[in-house]
């Protein structure tokens, strides 16, 4: 199993990626890690801790967060991100992981690695924590702002296969994110998607509201990238603010600090359940190869979890299973294979 890492992407690159790689490489001796980035800087940060299953490929070209994604991918073939994608495309690596520019990662996935047959637009699919601790797969969380009903149906088929093998759920419950649970609610695209999902062989449970997601009403929630990204960032913001407020309340005076000592273990367990760093990265489902987006603010722990997720992607042969899911979906409905949709714009 080979994982290639864009060590120059993200807010804390290359420090955080290198720390995460050191931990992952030591934990997974059966996995090869290729680290792409400024070799001198990476080696200095590793301080001799890279084991034999880690190699470094040098480049000092980086795609910045503010660059226009498609233009950057085309004009910077020697950037760390594009080099990582190329290694997946030519079979040198099974999965790539990056915390860089989300749009650029998607563009590299589509333009360099390519798409699975029948997939018009890939979807970003993070697992959000739920109150029951099981989690819910949300897609799309920001790859395609204006998805069609056929796109959303494709997302559901890919999510069904992914959840079966990642979360070990035999018959995943798939919900459609909407402003109400009634069949008549939603805009034209959502209503059309409701009809398509109802006619599919998937375990479609109908419309779900955002407030029901965290209660674990579904295993998969489907929506377009605009809505999904808003939901994702709102959930992250609430989690960060909530635990910051709890910490402030429990350290405000001596009595509170004594109480915190008594419940500290339970609070840490609760915090870890809702900490985005514990959920790894988000795969781009629909790319014809492993492509995982780590959080832009990933710390070493988040990087380790993202690399662990990439390893699971390979070990469970998820690309093959996603391909099979798309064959089943394509047999039921024909989707026009537009070249790249609005990614060209």
Coordinates of C-alpha atoms in Angstrom, one line a residue:
X1 CA 0.0 0.0 0.0
X2 CA 1.4 3.4 -1.0
X3 CA 0.2 6.8 0.2
X4 CA 1.5 10.0 -1.4
X5 CA 1.4 13.1 0.8
X6 CA 1.3 16.7 -0.3
X7 CA 3.4 18.0 2.6
X8 CA 3.2 21.7 1.5
X9 CA -0.6 22.1 1.7
X10 CA -2.5 23.4 4.7
X11 CA -2.2 26.1 7.4
X12 CA 0.6 24.3 9.3
X13 CA 2.6 22.8 6.4
X14 CA 5.1 21.3 6.4
X15 CA 5.4 21.0 10.2
X16 CA 2.1 19.2 10.9
X17 CA 2.2 16.9 7.9
X18 CA 5.7 15.7 8.8
X19 CA 4.8 15.0 12.4
X20 CA 1.7 13.1 11.3
X21 CA 3.7 11.1 8.8
X22 CA 6.4 10.2 11.4
X23 CA 3.6 8.8 13.6
X24 CA 1.8 7.0 10.8
X25 CA 4.9 5.5 9.3
X26 CA 6.0 4.0 12.6
X27 CA 2.5 2.6 13.2
X28 CA 2.0 1.2 9.8
X29 CA 5.2 -0.5 8.7
X30 CA 3.3 -2.3 5.9
X31 CA 2.5 1.0 4.2
X32 CA 4.9 3.1 2.0
X33 CA 4.7 6.9 2.3
X34 CA 5.9 9.2 -0.4
X35 CA 6.3 12.8 0.9
X36 CA 6.2 15.5 -1.8
X37 CA 7.6 18.9 -1.0
X38 CA 10.7 20.9 0.0
X39 CA 13.1 18.1 0.7
X40 CA 15.6 20.0 2.8
X41 CA 12.8 21.5 5.0
X42 CA 11.0 18.2 5.4
X43 CA 14.2 16.2 6.3
X44 CA 15.1 18.9 8.9
X45 CA 11.7 18.7 10.5
X46 CA 11.8 14.8 10.5
X47 CA 15.1 14.9 12.5
X48 CA 16.0 11.4 11.4
X49 CA 12.6 9.9 12.5
X50 CA 11.5 8.8 9.0
X51 CA 11.7 5.0 8.9
X52 CA 12.6 3.0 5.8
X53 CA 9.0 3.1 4.5
X54 CA 9.2 6.9 3.9
X55 CA 10.7 8.5 0.9
X56 CA 10.8 12.2 -0.1
X57 CA 10.3 13.7 -3.6
X58 CA 11.5 17.3 -3.9
X59 CA 9.7 20.3 -5.2
X60 CA 9.7 23.9 -4.1
X61 CA 6.5 24.7 -6.2
X62 CA 3.4 25.2 -4.1
X63 CA -0.2 26.0 -5.0
X64 CA -1.4 28.7 -2.6
X65 CA -4.8 28.8 -1.0
X66 CA -5.9 32.0 -2.9
X67 CA -4.9 30.8 -6.4
X68 CA -7.6 30.0 -9.0
X69 CA -7.8 26.1 -8.9
X70 CA -7.9 25.0 -12.5
X71 CA -5.4 27.6 -13.7
X72 CA -3.0 26.7 -10.9
X73 CA -3.2 23.0 -11.6
X74 CA -2.5 23.6 -15.3
X75 CA 0.3 26.1 -14.8
X76 CA 2.1 24.3 -12.0
X77 CA 2.6 20.7 -13.0
X78 CA 5.6 20.5 -10.7
X79 CA 3.7 21.7 -7.6
X80 CA 3.5 19.3 -4.7
X81 CA -0.2 18.8 -5.2
X82 CA -0.1 18.1 -8.9
X83 CA 2.9 15.8 -8.5
X84 CA 1.0 13.8 -5.8
X85 CA -2.0 13.5 -8.1
X86 CA 0.2 12.4 -11.0
X87 CA 1.6 9.6 -8.9
X88 CA -1.9 8.3 -8.3
X89 CA -2.8 8.6 -12.0
X90 CA 0.3 6.6 -13.1
X91 CA -0.2 3.9 -10.5
X92 CA 2.9 4.8 -8.4
X93 CA 0.6 5.5 -5.4
X94 CA -2.8 4.3 -4.4
X95 CA -4.1 7.3 -2.5
X96 CA -3.1 11.0 -2.2
X97 CA -3.6 13.1 0.9
X98 CA -3.5 16.9 0.9
X99 CA -4.7 19.7 3.2
X100 CA -4.3 22.3 0.5
X101 CA -6.6 24.4 -1.6
X102 CA -9.9 22.4 -1.8
X103 CA -10.7 23.6 -5.4
X104 CA -7.2 22.7 -6.6
X105 CA -7.4 19.2 -5.1
X106 CA -10.7 18.7 -6.9
X107 CA -9.3 20.1 -10.1
X108 CA -6.2 17.8 -9.8
X109 CA -8.5 14.9 -9.1
X110 CA -10.6 15.5 -12.2
X111 CA -7.9 16.8 -14.6
X112 CA -4.9 14.6 -13.6
X113 CA -6.4 11.4 -12.0
X114 CA -9.7 11.4 -13.8
X115 CA -13.2 10.4 -12.9
X116 CA -15.0 7.1 -12.5
X117 CA -17.1 6.2 -15.5
X118 CA -20.6 7.8 -15.1
X119 CA -19.4 10.4 -12.6
X120 CA -20.0 13.9 -13.8
X121 CA -18.9 15.6 -10.6
X122 CA -17.0 14.2 -7.6
X123 CA -18.3 14.9 -4.1
X124 CA -16.4 15.8 -0.9
X125 CA -17.6 13.4 1.7
X126 CA -16.6 14.0 5.4
X127 CA -18.0 12.1 8.3
X128 CA -19.7 14.4 10.8
X129 CA -20.0 13.3 14.5
X130 CA -23.4 12.5 15.8
X131 CA -24.8 12.4 19.3
X132 CA -24.9 8.5 19.2
X133 CA -21.3 8.4 18.3
X134 CA -21.8 6.6 15.0
X135 CA -21.3 9.5 12.6
X136 CA -23.0 10.5 9.4
X137 CA -21.5 10.8 5.9
X138 CA -22.3 14.2 4.4
X139 CA -21.9 14.8 0.7
X140 CA -21.3 17.0 -1.1
X141 CA -19.5 19.2 1.4
X142 CA -18.1 21.8 -1.0
X143 CA -17.0 20.2 -4.3
X144 CA -19.9 21.2 -6.5
X145 CA -21.9 24.3 -5.6
X146 CA -24.7 23.8 -8.1
X147 CA -25.4 20.0 -8.4
X148 CA -28.1 18.5 -10.6
X149 CA -30.5 15.9 -9.4
X150 CA -28.5 13.2 -11.3
X151 CA -25.4 14.4 -9.5
X152 CA -27.1 13.9 -6.1
X153 CA -28.3 10.5 -7.1
X154 CA -24.7 9.5 -8.1
X155 CA -23.5 10.8 -4.7
X156 CA -26.1 8.5 -2.9
X157 CA -24.9 5.4 -4.8
X158 CA -21.2 6.2 -4.0
X159 CA -22.0 7.0 -0.4
X160 CA -23.9 3.7 0.0
X161 CA -20.8 1.7 -1.1
X162 CA -18.4 3.8 1.0
X163 CA -20.4 3.6 4.2
X164 CA -20.9 -0.1 3.9
X165 CA -17.2 -0.7 3.9
X166 CA -15.9 2.1 6.1
X167 CA -18.6 2.3 8.8
X168 CA -19.6 -1.4 8.4
X169 CA -23.3 -0.6 8.0
X170 CA -25.0 -3.3 6.0
X171 CA -27.9 -1.3 4.7
X172 CA -27.2 2.4 5.0
X173 CA -30.1 4.8 5.6
X174 CA -29.8 7.6 3.0
X175 CA -31.6 10.9 3.6
X176 CA -32.0 14.0 1.5
X177 CA -31.2 17.3 3.2
X178 CA -34.2 19.6 3.0
X179 CA -36.1 22.4 4.8
X180 CA -38.8 19.9 5.9
X181 CA -39.6 16.2 5.9
X182 CA -42.7 16.5 3.7
X183 CA -42.3 15.2 0.1
X184 CA -43.5 18.5 -1.4
X185 CA -40.8 20.6 0.3
X186 CA -37.6 21.9 -1.4
X187 CA -36.5 23.6 -4.6
X188 CA -36.9 22.0 -8.1
X189 CA -33.6 20.1 -7.9
X190 CA -34.3 18.6 -4.5
X191 CA -37.8 17.6 -5.5
X192 CA -36.4 15.9 -8.6
X193 CA -33.7 14.2 -6.5
X194 CA -36.4 12.9 -4.1
X195 CA -38.2 11.2 -7.0
X196 CA -35.0 9.6 -8.3
X197 CA -33.9 8.4 -4.9
X198 CA -37.4 7.0 -4.3
X199 CA -37.2 5.0 -7.5
X200 CA -33.7 3.7 -6.7
X201 CA -32.8 0.4 -5.0
X202 CA -31.1 2.3 -2.2
X203 CA -32.4 2.5 1.4
X204 CA -33.8 6.0 1.0
X205 CA -35.6 7.2 4.1
X206 CA -36.9 10.5 2.6
X207 CA -36.2 14.1 3.5
X208 CA -34.3 15.0 6.6
X209 CA -33.8 18.4 8.4
X210 CA -30.4 19.6 9.5
X211 CA -31.3 19.4 13.1
X212 CA -32.0 15.7 12.8
X213 CA -28.6 14.9 11.3
X214 CA -26.8 15.2 14.6
X215 CA -29.3 12.9 16.2
X216 CA -28.3 10.1 13.9
X217 CA -31.5 9.9 11.8
X218 CA -29.5 8.7 8.8
X219 CA -26.2 7.2 7.9
X220 CA -25.8 9.3 4.8
X221 CA -27.1 12.8 4.1
X222 CA -27.1 14.0 0.5
X223 CA -27.1 17.7 -0.6
X224 CA -25.3 20.1 -3.0
X225 CA -21.9 21.5 -2.2
X226 CA -23.1 24.9 -1.2
X227 CA -25.5 23.7 1.4
X228 CA -23.2 21.0 2.6
X229 CA -20.2 23.3 3.1
X230 CA -22.4 25.7 5.1
X231 CA -23.6 22.8 7.3
X232 CA -20.1 21.5 7.8
X233 CA -18.6 24.8 8.9
X234 CA -21.6 25.6 11.1
X235 CA -21.1 22.2 12.9
X236 CA -17.4 22.8 13.3
X237 CA -18.0 26.3 14.6
X238 CA -20.6 25.2 17.1
X239 CA -18.3 22.4 18.4
X240 CA -15.4 24.7 18.8
X241 CA -17.4 27.4 20.5
X242 CA -19.3 25.0 22.8
X243 CA -16.2 23.3 24.2
X244 CA -14.4 26.6 24.5
X245 CA -17.3 27.8 26.6
X246 CA -17.3 24.7 28.8
X247 CA -13.5 25.0 29.4
X248 CA -14.0 28.7 30.4
X249 CA -16.8 27.8 32.8
X250 CA -14.8 25.0 34.4
X251 CA -11.7 27.1 35.0
X252 CA -13.4 30.3 36.1
X253 CA -12.8 29.8 39.9
X254 CA -11.4 27.3 42.4
X255 CA -14.8 25.5 42.9
X256 CA -15.2 25.1 39.1
X257 CA -11.7 23.7 38.8
X258 CA -12.3 21.2 41.5
X259 CA -15.4 20.1 39.7
X260 CA -13.5 19.8 36.5
X261 CA -11.1 17.4 38.1
X262 CA -13.9 15.1 38.9
X263 CA -15.4 15.0 35.4
X264 CA -12.3 15.6 33.4
X265 CA -12.0 12.1 31.9
X266 CA -15.7 12.1 30.8
X267 CA -15.3 15.6 29.2
X268 CA -12.2 14.6 27.3
X269 CA -14.0 11.6 25.9
X270 CA -16.9 13.8 24.9
X271 CA -14.6 16.3 23.3
X272 CA -12.8 13.6 21.3
X273 CA -16.2 12.4 20.0
X274 CA -16.9 15.8 18.4
X275 CA -13.4 16.8 17.5
X276 CA -13.0 17.0 13.7
X277 CA -9.3 16.0 14.1
X278 CA -10.5 12.5 15.2
X279 CA -12.4 12.0 11.9
X280 CA -9.5 12.2 9.5
X281 CA -10.0 13.7 6.1
X282 CA -12.8 13.7 3.5
X283 CA -12.5 11.6 0.4
X284 CA -13.4 13.0 -3.0
X285 CA -15.8 10.2 -4.1
X286 CA -16.0 9.8 -7.8
X287 CA -12.3 10.3 -8.6
X288 CA -10.7 7.3 -10.3
X289 CA -8.1 6.9 -7.6
X290 CA -7.8 7.6 -3.9
X291 CA -8.0 11.4 -3.2
X292 CA -8.4 12.6 0.4
X293 CA -8.7 16.2 1.6
X294 CA -7.4 16.8 5.1
X295 CA -8.7 19.8 7.0
X296 CA -6.8 23.0 6.2
X297 CA -6.0 23.5 9.9
X298 CA -5.0 19.9 10.5
X299 CA -2.6 19.4 13.4
X300 CA -0.4 16.3 13.7
X301 CA -3.2 14.2 15.2
X302 CA -5.6 15.1 12.3
X303 CA -2.9 14.3 9.8
X304 CA -2.3 10.9 11.5
X305 CA -6.1 10.2 11.3
X306 CA -6.2 11.3 7.6
X307 CA -3.4 8.9 6.8
X308 CA -5.1 6.1 8.7
X309 CA -8.2 6.8 6.6
X310 CA -6.2 6.7 3.4
X311 CA -4.8 3.3 4.5
X312 CA -8.3 2.0 5.1
X313 CA -9.3 3.2 1.7
X314 CA -6.7 1.0 0.1
X315 CA -7.1 -2.0 2.5
X316 CA -10.8 -2.2 1.8
X317 CA -10.4 -1.9 -1.9
X318 CA -12.8 1.0 -1.9
X319 CA -12.0 2.2 -5.4
X320 CA -13.2 -1.1 -6.8
X321 CA -16.3 -1.1 -4.7
X322 CA -17.1 2.5 -5.8
X323 CA -16.7 1.4 -9.4
X324 CA -19.2 -1.4 -8.9
X325 CA -21.7 1.0 -7.3
X326 CA -21.4 3.3 -10.3
X327 CA -21.9 0.4 -12.7
X328 CA -25.2 -0.4 -10.9
X329 CA -26.2 3.2 -11.0
X330 CA -25.3 3.6 -14.7
X331 CA -27.3 0.6 -15.6
X332 CA -30.4 2.3 -14.2
X333 CA -30.0 5.8 -15.5
X334 CA -27.9 7.4 -18.2
X335 CA -26.0 10.6 -17.3
X336 CA -24.5 12.9 -20.0
X337 CA -20.8 12.8 -19.6
X338 CA -20.0 16.5 -19.8
X339 CA -16.3 17.1 -20.1
X340 CA -15.7 18.9 -16.8
X341 CA -18.8 21.0 -16.1
X342 CA -18.2 24.3 -14.4
X343 CA -14.7 23.3 -13.2
X344 CA -13.5 24.8 -16.6
X345 CA -14.8 28.1 -15.5

